[in-house]
C-alpha angles and dihedrals in degrees: 000000000000113000129205111196101194123247101103123113089219109017117193148292125227113239092245092048093049092062092068098039095249118186117275118251117261117247145163131283102252121116097224123080124205115199141163121210125187126206103215147149118263143156121255130195094228093153122054113263141293083038112097129276120252125236107235145163118248147162107259093344095290120119111233094026123251114305104236119209129196139159121245109275096027121131121232124214115182130175109204115203121193113216093164124098093247137055119275141175138190124241116192099215117220092358115129094228132160108276092246083060097050093100098221105143115233091013113057098008141010110259117266107250129221105283091012133109140210129203116227112194124170145126129262109225099160129064119221148080118312142156149205136229141143123284097203125080079349098166085064106032095043083043090058096056111272105140140110141185122244121196127192107193117215124244091243106021120191120260120273134148094226139005123206132180115220111196110191122207134170127207134194099215131179125227088268090059096250126125113263111237125236106085095163098041117157096230093052090047095052095047127036095314129250107332111185128221098229130051128204134190110209090351091301124108111240103331132198113241119198119218133170119242108269092007112147115228133189112205122195104201120194125185108217096167116120093227114354121115118203127203100190113211111194094193114219088357121097116221121201119207114226107162133021119198089355089300120119118250132182105274110261143152112261114261106260091013095270129101107242117203130167130201109302097009129118134208123192109202134180111222128182117210091230096149094108134247115312099007131122128223121199116215103213135188110230101168085112101039087195088055105040113155137164117270094186138326128236113220116199116211125222103255110072112219092219138001096254138002113290120254096222124151114265102193119115125213114257123252121239094262120159108242112231117241099230089182090065097030122139108228128216134184113219115179121189119212140166143061122090120314096019131121109268119222114258136201129040093339097058098083087053092053092048088055094052092049084058088057093055098264115128105170131064139192109202088342094306122110110207112251097181145301095302091071118116112264119263092222132022111206130189110229109261097021127122119247125198115189118195103203122193123191106208095173138090096247142074117256131190104208115209130200120194124217099013143063116223138192122243101230102175154354124215089339096309120114113249115248098231104024083222122195115233142155097212123040123193114221122194124221109291091003126139122215132184120206131182134191143164106246098221106137112079122223143064109306131192125238109189148146112262093215083098096209089059088052093052091046092055112285098128141093143176133249118201119205112187138155113261116277 
């Protein structure tokens, strides 16, 4: 059971209700929310009936987990309970939380044992679209369904007719509808990760979503897959990107027309339902052109909401993020190696990398595969300093690189300044691409930097960044 104990100004929506834009629960006017969330086993109808339901792991029996909503500046207090038969934790992806609340088992907190619980309490300074998931055995625990959305609403949100959260997940299912085991298989780990053979939107396969002609929607899209990258094409409709990873960005059309979202990443888009009365618009994933498929269908009703699309402003207010001081930045070179079809490290470090591969590690950060959280930090940063990380992907695969505890600006790609200098917590790197990011290291603690293709992370593609006061 998932419990809500009042005290939120907005409360929460269930994952299923969020698909249809149901009304928010009424609540009191306090700025602190006290919640309970239980990890447990459940059944989910991932395949269209009458095919069998799938045994999954869930938060509170819902798939995805409950959609929590807050106002910017609220305080979250959540008691996480574990009714599974193995330890777990909750990571609050993209939120700037104190280190002890980051949810990385064995690094920032002890694992939550079966039958145990853990209290997460922190403030929410940044508006945006975020999500929560385990950070222990993540390839399996996320792959079995443990994920949910967390929305922090702006004090002055942009005007839309309706707002929907779309949580995308994929699943590798057998003919009986059950999840295929082997979440950390070496073949997947050395390639693109565990790509499923079924995709759901808010726990449903290819849903049909009713819209009114000329209705304006705000879609908060979350990629909660363990490895799949989405390139969402909205057909004749024209999505406008207004936030990336929860952080406002100058409103713009997505590059190439499709909304590209790697694992762990989010995109807020404004979409006018301009398809015309009685029409249907498929939303398709085109990331693999030879394997395009429909994620959902927008069905336009017969009665237009208005004569034409509204001309309302789409620009979101900025979050209070500390601007990096590039002139005073400490620069770091970080190179990712490993996997099949990638460049191998040459020189004196090559024998050590080969030995790590014999031990089952296939991905490397500056020649070292993560063995655990006791590894020495990749970067040690003085609190308040600006860190610029030039990352080079010398592999044959895409990698969404996620930094905990901080939000960074994407400064350049392959030596060219980025058009929007977007704030992100996860940046998607193409094969052989070089990306520069910069951030103000103002949140003390040991923080993970890792690939959010979770099989890559498990096979070594992770490191620590230590932020501390000057000695």
